[in-house]
PDB file of N, CA and C in Angstrom:
ATOM      1  N   MET A   1       6.718  -0.668 107.387  1.00 66.00           N
ATOM      2  CA  MET A   1       7.719  -1.253 106.527  1.00 66.00           C
ATOM      3  C   MET A   1       7.769  -2.761 106.753  1.00 66.00           C
ATOM      4  N   ILE A   2       7.743  -3.502 105.679  1.00 77.00           N
ATOM      5  CA  ILE A   2       7.800  -4.958 105.747  1.00 77.00           C
ATOM      6  C   ILE A   2       9.250  -5.385 105.630  1.00 77.00           C
ATOM      7  N   LYS A   3       9.703  -6.138 106.609  1.00 77.00           N
ATOM      8  CA  LYS A   3      11.070  -6.650 106.561  1.00 77.00           C
ATOM      9  C   LYS A   3      11.104  -7.921 105.730  1.00 77.00           C
ATOM     10  N   ARG A   4      12.104  -8.033 104.904  1.00 82.00           N
ATOM     11  CA  ARG A   4      12.296  -9.216 104.084  1.00 82.00           C
ATOM     12  C   ARG A   4      13.592  -9.894 104.505  1.00 82.00           C
ATOM     13  N   LEU A   5      13.736 -11.136 104.117  1.00 78.00           N
ATOM     14  CA  LEU A   5      14.904 -11.912 104.516  1.00 78.00           C
ATOM     15  C   LEU A   5      16.199 -11.262 104.043  1.00 78.00           C
ATOM     16  N   ASN A   6      16.173 -10.619 102.885  1.00 78.00           N
ATOM     17  CA  ASN A   6      17.379  -9.970 102.361  1.00 78.00           C
ATOM     18  C   ASN A   6      17.773  -8.733 103.170  1.00 78.00           C
ATOM     19  N   ASP A   7      16.859  -8.196 103.991  1.00 80.00           N
ATOM     20  CA  ASP A   7      17.150  -7.005 104.785  1.00 80.00           C
ATOM     21  C   ASP A   7      18.040  -7.296 105.986  1.00 80.00           C
ATOM     22  N   PHE A   8      18.240  -8.564 106.318  1.00 79.00           N
ATOM     23  CA  PHE A   8      18.988  -8.941 107.499  1.00 79.00           C
ATOM     24  C   PHE A   8      20.416  -9.339 107.130  1.00 79.00           C
ATOM     25  N   GLU A   9      21.342  -8.965 108.002  1.00 81.00           N
ATOM     26  CA  GLU A   9      22.730  -9.386 107.848  1.00 81.00           C
ATOM     27  C   GLU A   9      22.964 -10.620 108.700  1.00 81.00           C
ATOM     28  N   VAL A  10      23.695 -11.570 108.173  1.00 78.00           N
ATOM     29  CA  VAL A  10      24.010 -12.776 108.926  1.00 78.00           C
ATOM     30  C   VAL A  10      25.359 -12.556 109.594  1.00 78.00           C
ATOM     31  N   ALA A  11      25.322 -12.282 110.895  1.00 80.00           N
ATOM     32  CA  ALA A  11      26.546 -11.985 111.632  1.00 80.00           C
ATOM     33  C   ALA A  11      27.273 -13.268 112.036  1.00 80.00           C
ATOM     34  N   ASP A  12      26.519 -14.265 112.464  1.00 81.00           N
ATOM     35  CA  ASP A  12      27.125 -15.503 112.939  1.00 81.00           C
ATOM     36  C   ASP A  12      26.358 -16.687 112.352  1.00 81.00           C
ATOM     37  N   PRO A  13      26.644 -17.085 111.114  1.00 77.00           N
ATOM     38  CA  PRO A  13      25.890 -18.182 110.499  1.00 77.00           C
ATOM     39  C   PRO A  13      26.171 -19.515 111.190  1.00 77.00           C
ATOM     40  N   LYS A  14      25.154 -20.335 111.281  1.00 77.00           N
ATOM     41  CA  LYS A  14      25.303 -21.644 111.915  1.00 77.00           C
ATOM     42  C   LYS A  14      25.802 -22.650 110.888  1.00 77.00           C
ATOM     43  N   ASP A  15      26.762 -23.472 111.301  1.00 77.00           N
ATOM     44  CA  ASP A  15      27.248 -24.539 110.437  1.00 77.00           C
ATOM     45  C   ASP A  15      26.300 -25.718 110.534  1.00 77.00           C
ATOM     46  N   ARG A  16      25.918 -26.236 109.406  1.00 72.00           N
ATOM     47  CA  ARG A  16      25.027 -27.389 109.366  1.00 72.00           C
ATOM     48  C   ARG A  16      25.858 -28.628 109.042  1.00 72.00           C
ATOM     49  N   PRO A  17      25.817 -29.637 109.899  1.00 72.00           N
ATOM     50  CA  PRO A  17      26.592 -30.852 109.609  1.00 72.00           C
ATOM     51  C   PRO A  17      26.046 -31.557 108.370  1.00 72.00           C
ATOM     52  N   SER A  18      26.941 -32.053 107.545  1.00 69.00           N
ATOM     53  CA  SER A  18      26.515 -32.703 106.306  1.00 69.00           C
ATOM     54  C   SER A  18      25.866 -34.061 106.561  1.00 69.00           C
ATOM     55  N   SER A  19      26.059 -34.619 107.737  1.00 66.00           N
ATOM     56  CA  SER A  19      25.487 -35.937 108.033  1.00 66.00           C
ATOM     57  C   SER A  19      23.972 -35.871 108.191  1.00 66.00           C
ATOM     58  N   LYS A  20      23.429 -34.687 108.464  1.00 66.00           N
ATOM     59  CA  LYS A  20      21.988 -34.561 108.669  1.00 66.00           C
ATOM     60  C   LYS A  20      21.247 -34.171 107.397  1.00 66.00           C
ATOM     61  N   THR A  21      21.959 -34.016 106.298  1.00 69.00           N
ATOM     62  CA  THR A  21      21.290 -33.639 105.064  1.00 69.00           C
ATOM     63  C   THR A  21      20.550 -34.830 104.485  1.00 69.00           C
ATOM     64  N   VAL A  22      19.491 -34.540 103.793  1.00 72.00           N
ATOM     65  CA  VAL A  22      18.657 -35.575 103.203  1.00 72.00           C
ATOM     66  C   VAL A  22      18.935 -35.611 101.713  1.00 72.00           C
ATOM     67  N   SER A  23      19.078 -36.801 101.193  1.00 76.00           N
ATOM     68  CA  SER A  23      19.304 -36.905  99.754  1.00 76.00           C
ATOM     69  C   SER A  23      18.008 -36.575  99.012  1.00 76.00           C
ATOM     70  N   VAL A  24      18.153 -35.937  97.881  1.00 77.00           N
ATOM     71  CA  VAL A  24      17.005 -35.498  97.095  1.00 77.00           C
ATOM     72  C   VAL A  24      16.720 -36.526  96.016  1.00 77.00           C
ATOM     73  N   LEU A  25      15.459 -36.892  95.902  1.00 79.00           N
ATOM     74  CA  LEU A  25      15.043 -37.853  94.897  1.00 79.00           C
ATOM     75  C   LEU A  25      14.207 -37.141  93.837  1.00 79.00           C
ATOM     76  N   PRO A  26      14.380 -37.479  92.580  1.00 84.00           N
ATOM     77  CA  PRO A  26      13.549 -36.862  91.549  1.00 84.00           C
ATOM     78  C   PRO A  26      12.099 -37.320  91.681  1.00 84.00           C
ATOM     79  N   MET A  27      11.168 -36.396  91.445  1.00 79.00           N
ATOM     80  CA  MET A  27       9.761 -36.723  91.613  1.00 79.00           C
ATOM     81  C   MET A  27       8.943 -35.896  90.636  1.00 79.00           C
ATOM     82  N   GLN A  28       7.960 -36.505  90.031  1.00 84.00           N
ATOM     83  CA  GLN A  28       7.076 -35.801  89.110  1.00 84.00           C
ATOM     84  C   GLN A  28       5.882 -35.263  89.892  1.00 84.00           C
ATOM     85  N   PHE A  29       5.672 -33.945  89.816  1.00 84.00           N
ATOM     86  CA  PHE A  29       4.541 -33.334  90.490  1.00 84.00           C
ATOM     87  C   PHE A  29       3.458 -33.006  89.471  1.00 84.00           C
ATOM     88  N   GLY A  30       2.228 -33.036  89.922  1.00 88.00           N
ATOM     89  CA  GLY A  30       1.100 -32.700  89.067  1.00 88.00           C
ATOM     90  C   GLY A  30       0.199 -31.709  89.765  1.00 88.00           C
ATOM     91  N   ASP A  31      -1.032 -31.610  89.303  1.00 90.00           N
ATOM     92  CA  ASP A  31      -1.998 -30.680  89.893  1.00 90.00           C
ATOM     93  C   ASP A  31      -2.950 -31.372  90.864  1.00 90.00           C
ATOM     94  N   GLY A  32      -2.622 -32.556  91.298  1.00 91.00           N
ATOM     95  CA  GLY A  32      -3.542 -33.327  92.121  1.00 91.00           C
ATOM     96  C   GLY A  32      -3.433 -33.031  93.606  1.00 91.00           C
ATOM     97  N   GLU A  33      -4.316 -33.655  94.348  1.00 92.00           N
ATOM     98  CA  GLU A  33      -4.350 -33.504  95.805  1.00 92.00           C
ATOM     99  C   GLU A  33      -3.104 -34.091  96.461  1.00 92.00           C
ATOM    100  N   ALA A  34      -2.586 -35.167  95.893  1.00 89.00           N
ATOM    101  CA  ALA A  34      -1.403 -35.800  96.476  1.00 89.00           C
ATOM    102  C   ALA A  34      -0.209 -34.852  96.449  1.00 89.00           C
ATOM    103  N   THR A  35      -0.021 -34.160  95.341  1.00 90.00           N
ATOM    104  CA  THR A  35       1.072 -33.197  95.231  1.00 90.00           C
ATOM    105  C   THR A  35       0.889 -32.072  96.237  1.00 90.00           C
ATOM    106  N   LYS A  36      -0.332 -31.590  96.363  1.00 92.00           N
ATOM    107  CA  LYS A  36      -0.623 -30.506  97.306  1.00 92.00           C
ATOM    108  C   LYS A  36      -0.299 -30.934  98.739  1.00 92.00           C
ATOM    109  N   ARG A  37      -0.672 -32.156  99.103  1.00 93.00           N
ATOM    110  CA  ARG A  37      -0.393 -32.651 100.453  1.00 93.00           C
ATOM    111  C   ARG A  37       1.105 -32.784 100.700  1.00 93.00           C
ATOM    112  N   ILE A  38       1.833 -33.291  99.712  1.00 89.00           N
ATOM    113  CA  ILE A  38       3.281 -33.467  99.864  1.00 89.00           C
ATOM    114  C   ILE A  38       3.969 -32.125 100.055  1.00 89.00           C
ATOM    115  N   VAL A  39       3.606 -31.149  99.212  1.00 90.00           N
ATOM    116  CA  VAL A  39       4.235 -29.824  99.289  1.00 90.00           C
ATOM    117  C   VAL A  39       3.899 -29.145 100.607  1.00 90.00           C
ATOM    118  N   LEU A  40       2.648 -29.182 101.029  1.00 93.00           N
ATOM    119  CA  LEU A  40       2.261 -28.547 102.292  1.00 93.00           C
ATOM    120  C   LEU A  40       2.938 -29.207 103.486  1.00 93.00           C
ATOM    121  N   GLN A  41       3.016 -30.550 103.479  1.00 93.00           N
ATOM    122  CA  GLN A  41       3.663 -31.257 104.579  1.00 93.00           C
ATOM    123  C   GLN A  41       5.146 -30.908 104.651  1.00 93.00           C
ATOM    124  N   SER A  42       5.801 -30.849 103.510  1.00 91.00           N
ATOM    125  CA  SER A  42       7.228 -30.506 103.485  1.00 91.00           C
ATOM    126  C   SER A  42       7.457 -29.079 103.956  1.00 91.00           C
ATOM    127  N   ALA A  43       6.635 -28.153 103.494  1.00 92.00           N
ATOM    128  CA  ALA A  43       6.777 -26.747 103.899  1.00 92.00           C
ATOM    129  C   ALA A  43       6.544 -26.591 105.400  1.00 92.00           C
ATOM    130  N   LYS A  44       5.532 -27.232 105.928  1.00 94.00           N
ATOM    131  CA  LYS A  44       5.257 -27.144 107.369  1.00 94.00           C
ATOM    132  C   LYS A  44       6.402 -27.733 108.183  1.00 94.00           C
ATOM    133  N   ARG A  45       6.983 -28.836 107.702  1.00 92.00           N
ATOM    134  CA  ARG A  45       8.089 -29.459 108.419  1.00 92.00           C
ATOM    135  C   ARG A  45       9.312 -28.543 108.450  1.00 92.00           C
ATOM    136  N   VAL A  46       9.619 -27.902 107.337  1.00 91.00           N
ATOM    137  CA  VAL A  46      10.767 -26.997 107.282  1.00 91.00           C
ATOM    138  C   VAL A  46      10.526 -25.778 108.167  1.00 91.00           C
ATOM    139  N   ILE A  47       9.331 -25.212 108.121  1.00 91.00           N
ATOM    140  CA  ILE A  47       9.005 -24.049 108.951  1.00 91.00           C
ATOM    141  C   ILE A  47       9.097 -24.415 110.429  1.00 91.00           C
ATOM    142  N   GLU A  48       8.552 -25.559 110.808  1.00 91.00           N
ATOM    143  CA  GLU A  48       8.591 -25.980 112.209  1.00 91.00           C
ATOM    144  C   GLU A  48      10.022 -26.230 112.676  1.00 91.00           C
ATOM    145  N   LYS A  49      10.830 -26.803 111.808  1.00 90.00           N
ATOM    146  CA  LYS A  49      12.216 -27.109 112.160  1.00 90.00           C
ATOM    147  C   LYS A  49      13.031 -25.840 112.403  1.00 90.00           C
ATOM    148  N   HIS A  50      12.766 -24.790 111.628  1.00 90.00           N
ATOM    149  CA  HIS A  50      13.547 -23.554 111.711  1.00 90.00           C
ATOM    150  C   HIS A  50      12.750 -22.391 112.290  1.00 90.00           C
ATOM    151  N   LYS A  51      11.691 -22.703 113.024  1.00 91.00           N
ATOM    152  CA  LYS A  51      10.793 -21.673 113.540  1.00 91.00           C
ATOM    153  C   LYS A  51      11.507 -20.678 114.450  1.00 91.00           C
ATOM    154  N   ASP A  52      12.371 -21.157 115.331  1.00 90.00           N
ATOM    155  CA  ASP A  52      13.065 -20.257 116.249  1.00 90.00           C
ATOM    156  C   ASP A  52      13.986 -19.303 115.492  1.00 90.00           C
ATOM    157  N   GLU A  53      14.636 -19.784 114.445  1.00 90.00           N
ATOM    158  CA  GLU A  53      15.502 -18.916 113.643  1.00 90.00           C
ATOM    159  C   GLU A  53      14.680 -17.877 112.880  1.00 90.00           C
ATOM    160  N   LEU A  54      13.547 -18.293 112.328  1.00 88.00           N
ATOM    161  CA  LEU A  54      12.700 -17.371 111.593  1.00 88.00           C
ATOM    162  C   LEU A  54      12.129 -16.291 112.498  1.00 88.00           C
ATOM    163  N   LEU A  55      11.702 -16.675 113.685  1.00 90.00           N
ATOM    164  CA  LEU A  55      11.178 -15.688 114.634  1.00 90.00           C
ATOM    165  C   LEU A  55      12.254 -14.735 115.096  1.00 90.00           C
ATOM    166  N   ALA A  56      13.458 -15.238 115.302  1.00 90.00           N
ATOM    167  CA  ALA A  56      14.561 -14.372 115.712  1.00 90.00           C
ATOM    168  C   ALA A  56      14.865 -13.343 114.621  1.00 90.00           C
ATOM    169  N   LEU A  57      14.809 -13.765 113.372  1.00 88.00           N
ATOM    170  CA  LEU A  57      15.031 -12.826 112.274  1.00 88.00           C
ATOM    171  C   LEU A  57      13.898 -11.818 112.157  1.00 88.00           C
ATOM    172  N   ALA A  58      12.678 -12.276 112.382  1.00 88.00           N
ATOM    173  CA  ALA A  58      11.510 -11.401 112.225  1.00 88.00           C
ATOM    174  C   ALA A  58      11.496 -10.292 113.280  1.00 88.00           C
ATOM    175  N   TYR A  59      11.914 -10.609 114.479  1.00 87.00           N
ATOM    176  CA  TYR A  59      11.842  -9.646 115.575  1.00 87.00           C
ATOM    177  C   TYR A  59      13.206  -9.097 115.957  1.00 87.00           C
ATOM    178  N   LYS A  60      14.150  -9.147 115.043  1.00 81.00           N
ATOM    179  CA  LYS A  60      15.503  -8.655 115.308  1.00 81.00           C
ATOM    180  C   LYS A  60      15.516  -7.145 115.396  1.00 81.00           C
TER     181      LYS A  60
END
C-alpha cells in the first residue's frame, strides 16, 4: 500500500512565522532550459528545507 499525504492526520501542526515568508513575483515560464533549471532548483530547495518533516510523515 502506498501512503499518500492525505492519509496522514496532522495532530500538532507547526506554526510558521509570517516574517520568514517570501514574497511571490509574477514570472513567465516557457519550455526552455532556464525554466527547467529554476523549477528544479526551487523544488530541491523546498524538499531539502522540509526533508525531516517529509521523512517523519513517510515513516509514521
